[in-house]
mmCIF file of C-alpha atoms in Angstrom:
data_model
loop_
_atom_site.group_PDB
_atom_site.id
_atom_site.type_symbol
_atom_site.label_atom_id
_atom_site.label_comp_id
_atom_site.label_asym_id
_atom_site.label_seq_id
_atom_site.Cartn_x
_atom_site.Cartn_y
_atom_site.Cartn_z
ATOM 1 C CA UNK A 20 -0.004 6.053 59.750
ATOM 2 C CA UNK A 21 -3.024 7.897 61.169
ATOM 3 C CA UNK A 22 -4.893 8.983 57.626
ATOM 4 C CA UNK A 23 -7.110 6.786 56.424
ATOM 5 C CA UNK A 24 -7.344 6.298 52.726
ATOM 6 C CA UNK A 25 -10.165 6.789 51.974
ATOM 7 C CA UNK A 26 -10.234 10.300 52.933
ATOM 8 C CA UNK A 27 -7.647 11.168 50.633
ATOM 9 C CA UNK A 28 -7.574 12.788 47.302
ATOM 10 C CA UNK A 29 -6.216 11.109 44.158
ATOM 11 C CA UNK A 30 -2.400 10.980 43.475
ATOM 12 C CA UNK A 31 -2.201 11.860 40.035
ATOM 13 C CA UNK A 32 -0.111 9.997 37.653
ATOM 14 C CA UNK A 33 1.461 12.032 34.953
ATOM 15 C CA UNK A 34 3.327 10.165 31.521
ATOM 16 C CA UNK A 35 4.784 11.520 28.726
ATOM 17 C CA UNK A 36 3.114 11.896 25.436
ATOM 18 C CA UNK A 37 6.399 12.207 24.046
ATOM 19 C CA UNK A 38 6.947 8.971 21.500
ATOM 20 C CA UNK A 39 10.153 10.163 19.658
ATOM 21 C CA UNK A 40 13.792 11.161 21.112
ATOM 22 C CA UNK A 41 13.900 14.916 19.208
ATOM 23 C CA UNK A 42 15.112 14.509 15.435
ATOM 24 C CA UNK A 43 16.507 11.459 16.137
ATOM 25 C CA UNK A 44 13.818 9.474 15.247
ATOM 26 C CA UNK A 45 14.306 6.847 17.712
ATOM 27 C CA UNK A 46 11.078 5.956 19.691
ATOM 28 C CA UNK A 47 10.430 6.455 23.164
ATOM 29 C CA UNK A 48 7.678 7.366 25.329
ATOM 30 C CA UNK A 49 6.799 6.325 29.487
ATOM 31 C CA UNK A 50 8.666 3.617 31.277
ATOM 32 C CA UNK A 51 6.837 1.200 32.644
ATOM 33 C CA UNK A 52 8.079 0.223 35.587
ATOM 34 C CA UNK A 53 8.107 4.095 36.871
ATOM 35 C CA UNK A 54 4.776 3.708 36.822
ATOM 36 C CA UNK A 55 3.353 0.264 37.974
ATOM 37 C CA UNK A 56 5.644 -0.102 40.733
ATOM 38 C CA UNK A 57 4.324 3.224 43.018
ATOM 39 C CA UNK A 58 1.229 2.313 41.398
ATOM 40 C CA UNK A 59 1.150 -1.333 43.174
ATOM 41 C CA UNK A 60 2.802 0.364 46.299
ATOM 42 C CA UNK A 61 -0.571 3.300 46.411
ATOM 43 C CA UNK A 62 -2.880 0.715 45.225
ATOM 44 C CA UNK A 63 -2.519 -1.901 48.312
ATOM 45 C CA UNK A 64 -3.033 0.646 50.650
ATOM 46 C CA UNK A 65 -6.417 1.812 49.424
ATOM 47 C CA UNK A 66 -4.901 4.468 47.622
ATOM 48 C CA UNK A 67 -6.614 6.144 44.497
ATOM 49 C CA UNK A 68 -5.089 7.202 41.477
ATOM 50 C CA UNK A 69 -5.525 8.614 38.227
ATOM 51 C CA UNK A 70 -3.616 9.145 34.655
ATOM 52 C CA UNK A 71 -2.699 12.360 32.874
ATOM 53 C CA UNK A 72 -0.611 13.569 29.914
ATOM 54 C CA UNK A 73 0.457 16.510 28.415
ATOM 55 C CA UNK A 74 -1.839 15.589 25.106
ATOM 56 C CA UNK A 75 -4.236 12.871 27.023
ATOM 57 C CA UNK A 76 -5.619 10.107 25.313
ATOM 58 C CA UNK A 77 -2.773 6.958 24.345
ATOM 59 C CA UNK A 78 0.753 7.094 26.109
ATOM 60 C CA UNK A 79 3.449 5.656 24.605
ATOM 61 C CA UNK A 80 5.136 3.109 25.625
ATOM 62 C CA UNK A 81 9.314 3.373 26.043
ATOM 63 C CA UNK A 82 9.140 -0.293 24.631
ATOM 64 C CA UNK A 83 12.292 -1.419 26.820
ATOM 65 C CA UNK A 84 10.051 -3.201 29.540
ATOM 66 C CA UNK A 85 10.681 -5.843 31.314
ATOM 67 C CA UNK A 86 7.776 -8.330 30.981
ATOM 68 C CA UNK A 87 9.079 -10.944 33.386
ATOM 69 C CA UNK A 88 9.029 -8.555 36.107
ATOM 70 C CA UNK A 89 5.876 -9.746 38.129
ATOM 71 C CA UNK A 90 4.551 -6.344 38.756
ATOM 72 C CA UNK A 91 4.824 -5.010 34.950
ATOM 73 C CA UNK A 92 3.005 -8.563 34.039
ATOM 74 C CA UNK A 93 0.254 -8.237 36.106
ATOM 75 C CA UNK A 94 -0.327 -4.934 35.289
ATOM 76 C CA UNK A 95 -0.034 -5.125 31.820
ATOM 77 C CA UNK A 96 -2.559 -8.065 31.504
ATOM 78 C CA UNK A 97 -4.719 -5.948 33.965
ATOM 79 C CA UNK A 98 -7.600 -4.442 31.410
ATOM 80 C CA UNK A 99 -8.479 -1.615 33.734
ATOM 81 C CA UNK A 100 -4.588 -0.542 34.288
ATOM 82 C CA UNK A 101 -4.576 -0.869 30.003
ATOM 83 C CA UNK A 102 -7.805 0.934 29.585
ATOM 84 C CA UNK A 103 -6.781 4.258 31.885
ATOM 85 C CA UNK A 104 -2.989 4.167 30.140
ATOM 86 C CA UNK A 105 -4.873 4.543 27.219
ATOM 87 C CA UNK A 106 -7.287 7.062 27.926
ATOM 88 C CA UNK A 107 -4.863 9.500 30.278
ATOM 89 C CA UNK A 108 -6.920 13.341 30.544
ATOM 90 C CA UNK A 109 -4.927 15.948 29.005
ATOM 91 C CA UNK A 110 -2.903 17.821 31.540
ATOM 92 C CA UNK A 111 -5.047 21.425 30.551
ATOM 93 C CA UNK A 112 -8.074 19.712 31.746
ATOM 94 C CA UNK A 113 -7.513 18.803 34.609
ATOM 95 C CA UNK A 114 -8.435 20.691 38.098
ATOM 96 C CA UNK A 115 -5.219 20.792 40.228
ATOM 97 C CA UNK A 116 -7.246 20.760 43.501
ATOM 98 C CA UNK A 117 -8.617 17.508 43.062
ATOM 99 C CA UNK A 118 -5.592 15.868 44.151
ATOM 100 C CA UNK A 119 -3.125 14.946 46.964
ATOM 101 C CA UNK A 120 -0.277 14.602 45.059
ATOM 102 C CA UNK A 121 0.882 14.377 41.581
ATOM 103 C CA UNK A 122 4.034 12.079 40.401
ATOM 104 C CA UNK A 123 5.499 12.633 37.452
ATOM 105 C CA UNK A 124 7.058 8.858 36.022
ATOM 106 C CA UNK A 125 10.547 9.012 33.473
ATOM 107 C CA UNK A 126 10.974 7.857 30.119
ATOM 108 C CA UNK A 127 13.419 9.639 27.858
ATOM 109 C CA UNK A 128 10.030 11.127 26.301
ATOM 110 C CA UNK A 129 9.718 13.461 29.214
ATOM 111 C CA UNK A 130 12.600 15.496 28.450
ATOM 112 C CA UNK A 131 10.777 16.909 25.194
ATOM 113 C CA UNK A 132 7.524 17.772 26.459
ATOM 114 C CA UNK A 133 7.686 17.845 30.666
ATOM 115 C CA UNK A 134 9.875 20.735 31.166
ATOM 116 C CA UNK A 135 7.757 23.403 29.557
ATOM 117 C CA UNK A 136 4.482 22.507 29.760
ATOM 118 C CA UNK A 137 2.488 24.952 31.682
ATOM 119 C CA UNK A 138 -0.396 22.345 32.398
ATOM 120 C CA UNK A 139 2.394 20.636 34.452
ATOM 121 C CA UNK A 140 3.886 23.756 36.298
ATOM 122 C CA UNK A 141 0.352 24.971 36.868
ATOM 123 C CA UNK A 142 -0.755 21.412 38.658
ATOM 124 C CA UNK A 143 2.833 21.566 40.515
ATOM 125 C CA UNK A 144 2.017 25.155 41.508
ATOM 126 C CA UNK A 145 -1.287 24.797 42.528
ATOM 127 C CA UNK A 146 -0.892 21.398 44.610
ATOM 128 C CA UNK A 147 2.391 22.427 46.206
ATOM 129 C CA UNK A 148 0.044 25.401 47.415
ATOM 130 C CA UNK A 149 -2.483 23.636 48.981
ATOM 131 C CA UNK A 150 -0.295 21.619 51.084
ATOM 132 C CA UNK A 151 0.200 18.588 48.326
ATOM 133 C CA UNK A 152 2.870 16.078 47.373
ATOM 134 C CA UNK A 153 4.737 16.572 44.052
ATOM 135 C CA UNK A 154 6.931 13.742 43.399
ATOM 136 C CA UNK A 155 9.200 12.145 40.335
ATOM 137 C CA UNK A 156 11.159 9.474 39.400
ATOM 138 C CA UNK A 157 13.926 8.903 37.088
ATOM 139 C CA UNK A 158 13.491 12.019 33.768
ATOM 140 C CA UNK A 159 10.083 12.432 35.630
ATOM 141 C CA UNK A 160 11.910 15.669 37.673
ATOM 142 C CA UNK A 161 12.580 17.276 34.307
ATOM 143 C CA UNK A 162 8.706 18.384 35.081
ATOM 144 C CA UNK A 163 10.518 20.341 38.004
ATOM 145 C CA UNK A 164 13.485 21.986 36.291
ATOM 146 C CA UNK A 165 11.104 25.056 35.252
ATOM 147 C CA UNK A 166 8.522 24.533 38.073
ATOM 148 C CA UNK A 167 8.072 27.709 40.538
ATOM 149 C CA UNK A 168 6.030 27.759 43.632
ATOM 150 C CA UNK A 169 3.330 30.354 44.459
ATOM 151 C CA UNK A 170 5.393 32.969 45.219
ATOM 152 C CA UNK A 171 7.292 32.640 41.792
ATOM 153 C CA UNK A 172 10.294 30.904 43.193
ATOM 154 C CA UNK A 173 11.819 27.519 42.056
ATOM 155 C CA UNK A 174 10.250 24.698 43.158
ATOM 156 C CA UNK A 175 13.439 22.571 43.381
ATOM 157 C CA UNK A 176 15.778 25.612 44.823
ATOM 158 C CA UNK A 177 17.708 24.619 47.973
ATOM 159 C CA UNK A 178 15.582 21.117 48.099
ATOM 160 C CA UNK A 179 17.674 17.283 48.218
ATOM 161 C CA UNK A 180 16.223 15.583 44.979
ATOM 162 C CA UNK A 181 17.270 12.384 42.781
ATOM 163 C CA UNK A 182 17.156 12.309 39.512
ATOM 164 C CA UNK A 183 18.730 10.261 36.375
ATOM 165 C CA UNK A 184 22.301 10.999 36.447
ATOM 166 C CA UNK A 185 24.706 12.263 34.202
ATOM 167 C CA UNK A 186 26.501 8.886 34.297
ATOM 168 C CA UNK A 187 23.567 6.940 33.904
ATOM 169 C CA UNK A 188 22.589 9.286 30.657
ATOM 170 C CA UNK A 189 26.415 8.604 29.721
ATOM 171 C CA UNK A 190 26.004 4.694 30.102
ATOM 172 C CA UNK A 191 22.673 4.633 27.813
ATOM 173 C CA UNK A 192 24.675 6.286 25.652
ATOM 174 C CA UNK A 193 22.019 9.565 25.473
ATOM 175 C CA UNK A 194 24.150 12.623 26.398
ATOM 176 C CA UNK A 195 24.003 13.968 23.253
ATOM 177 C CA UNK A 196 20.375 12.938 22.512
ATOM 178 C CA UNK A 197 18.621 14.081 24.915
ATOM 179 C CA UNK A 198 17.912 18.406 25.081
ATOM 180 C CA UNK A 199 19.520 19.196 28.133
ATOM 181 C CA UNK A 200 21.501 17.110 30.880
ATOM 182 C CA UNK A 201 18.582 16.700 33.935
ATOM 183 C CA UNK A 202 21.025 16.048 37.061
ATOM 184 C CA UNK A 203 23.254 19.244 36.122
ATOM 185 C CA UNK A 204 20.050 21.193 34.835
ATOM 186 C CA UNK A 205 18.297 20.683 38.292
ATOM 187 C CA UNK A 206 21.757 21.848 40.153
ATOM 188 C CA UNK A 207 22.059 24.642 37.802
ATOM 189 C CA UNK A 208 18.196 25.414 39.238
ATOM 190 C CA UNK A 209 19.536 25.218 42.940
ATOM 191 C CA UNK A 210 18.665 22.269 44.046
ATOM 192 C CA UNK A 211 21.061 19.969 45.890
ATOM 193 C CA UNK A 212 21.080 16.728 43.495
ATOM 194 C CA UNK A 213 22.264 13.431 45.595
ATOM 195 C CA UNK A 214 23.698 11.171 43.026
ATOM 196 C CA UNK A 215 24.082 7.853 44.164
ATOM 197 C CA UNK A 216 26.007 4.533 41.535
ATOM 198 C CA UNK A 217 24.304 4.502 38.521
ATOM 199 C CA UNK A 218 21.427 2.167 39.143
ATOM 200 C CA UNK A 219 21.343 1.977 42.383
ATOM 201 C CA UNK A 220 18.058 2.980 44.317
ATOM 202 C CA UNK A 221 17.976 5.956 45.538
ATOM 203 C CA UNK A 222 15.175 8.080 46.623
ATOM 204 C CA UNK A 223 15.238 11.459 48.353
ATOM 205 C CA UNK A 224 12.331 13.392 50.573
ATOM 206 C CA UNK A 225 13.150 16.346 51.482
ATOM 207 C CA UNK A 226 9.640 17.759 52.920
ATOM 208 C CA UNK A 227 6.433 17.550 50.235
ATOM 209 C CA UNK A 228 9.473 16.950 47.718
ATOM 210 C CA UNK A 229 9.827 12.835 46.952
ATOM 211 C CA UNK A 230 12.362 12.407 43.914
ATOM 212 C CA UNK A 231 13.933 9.515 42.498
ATOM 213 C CA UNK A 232 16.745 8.518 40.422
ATOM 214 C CA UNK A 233 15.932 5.921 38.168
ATOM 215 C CA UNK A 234 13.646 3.029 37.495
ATOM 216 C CA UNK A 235 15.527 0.667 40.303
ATOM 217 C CA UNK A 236 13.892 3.505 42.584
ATOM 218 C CA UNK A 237 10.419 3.294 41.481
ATOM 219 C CA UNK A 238 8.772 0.922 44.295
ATOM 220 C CA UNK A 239 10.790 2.904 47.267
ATOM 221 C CA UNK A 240 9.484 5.926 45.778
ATOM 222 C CA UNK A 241 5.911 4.359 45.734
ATOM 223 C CA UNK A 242 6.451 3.608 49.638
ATOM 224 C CA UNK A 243 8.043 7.383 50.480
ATOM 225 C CA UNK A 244 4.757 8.864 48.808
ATOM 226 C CA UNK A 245 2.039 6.234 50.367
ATOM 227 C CA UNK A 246 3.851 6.949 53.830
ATOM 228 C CA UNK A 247 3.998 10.786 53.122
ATOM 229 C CA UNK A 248 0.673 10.601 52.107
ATOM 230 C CA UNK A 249 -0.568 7.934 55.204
ATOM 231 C CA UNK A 250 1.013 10.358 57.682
#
């Protein structure tokens, strides 16, 4: 690892403001775990980050967390990591170039309100440009099934990513909940999707690219991007 921290940029952390599951009515929001475990990884090695949403302000939470999970407890008795989950800055204000990286954590709520939001393809744009790290974990990629680099191509065409699969959407018993079906979306978009057993961890780099499949993948994913960041 030859980069200091320090002289990096923030990685910023991008949740859902998404708190229902389209006309179902069924809540939903950010998972948990997609976000404190990369965050734990980035944060022990001096790495900064910061919190964004496509409406800012309160995130919801999915609400299916695991609160005997040692990482998700000490986070979520941490009153700084509560404060900034509450106060994320809306995605339209913030400056792409301020950043190394930006990850984009799952949740079912993602599926509603990452894939079009041109806050999101505008910081994926912009930071792919300049040399940055866009990563996602779990329904995090559907921020990438619309993205488009610089030169108006797909972000995720002819790349290796990870994603929830379509058996895993099958098992939670959400293929006919959720809008669109993200593993065969993001193949239909040309990327190469490497499925792996439902829940197994799995996390794919494939250059400035760091995708994972599902919250079992969360911490590797954490490592991937504080090495790729590191290097």
């Amino acid at each position: 690892m030859s980069k200091q921290a320090a002289e990096l940029k923030p990685v910023l952390f991008v949740v859902t403001s998404n708190a229902v599951k389209g006309a179902t009515g069924i809540p939903t929001g950010y998972n948990l775990a997609e976000v404190t475990h990369p965050l734990e990884k980035l944060q022990a090695a001096g790495i900064r980050v910061e919190f964004a949403s496509p409406q800012g302000g309160t995130a919801p939470l999915d609400g299916l967390e695991d609160m005997k999970d040692p990482v998700i407890a000490r986070y979520w008795a941490d009153a700084n990591f509560r404060r900034d989950i509450a106060h994320t800055l809306r995605l339209d204000d913030v400056d792409p170039s301020r950043y190394s990286a930006i990850f984009f954590a799952g949740g079912h709520g993602t599926m509603w309100d990452f894939p079009d939001s041109a806050a999101a393809q505008k910081a994926i744009r912009e930071i792919d440009a300049a040399g940055g790290i866009v990563s996602a974990v779990c329904h995090g990629p559907a921020a990438l099934v619309n993205a488009r680099r610089a030169d108006g191509s797909l972000l995720v065409a002819g790349k290796q990513v990870a994603a929830f699969t379509d058996g895993e959407e099958e098992e939670v018993a959400s293929t006919h909940v959720v809008p669109f079906l993200l593993a065969s979306t993001l193949s239909e978009r040309g990327a190469h999707h490497r499925n792996a057993p439902n829940w197994a961890d799995n996390v794919v780099v494939d250059g400035r690219l760091i995708t994972g499949q599902n919250p079992q993948s969360a911490a590797t994913l954490g490592e991937a991007l504080r090495d790729a960041l590191l290097a």
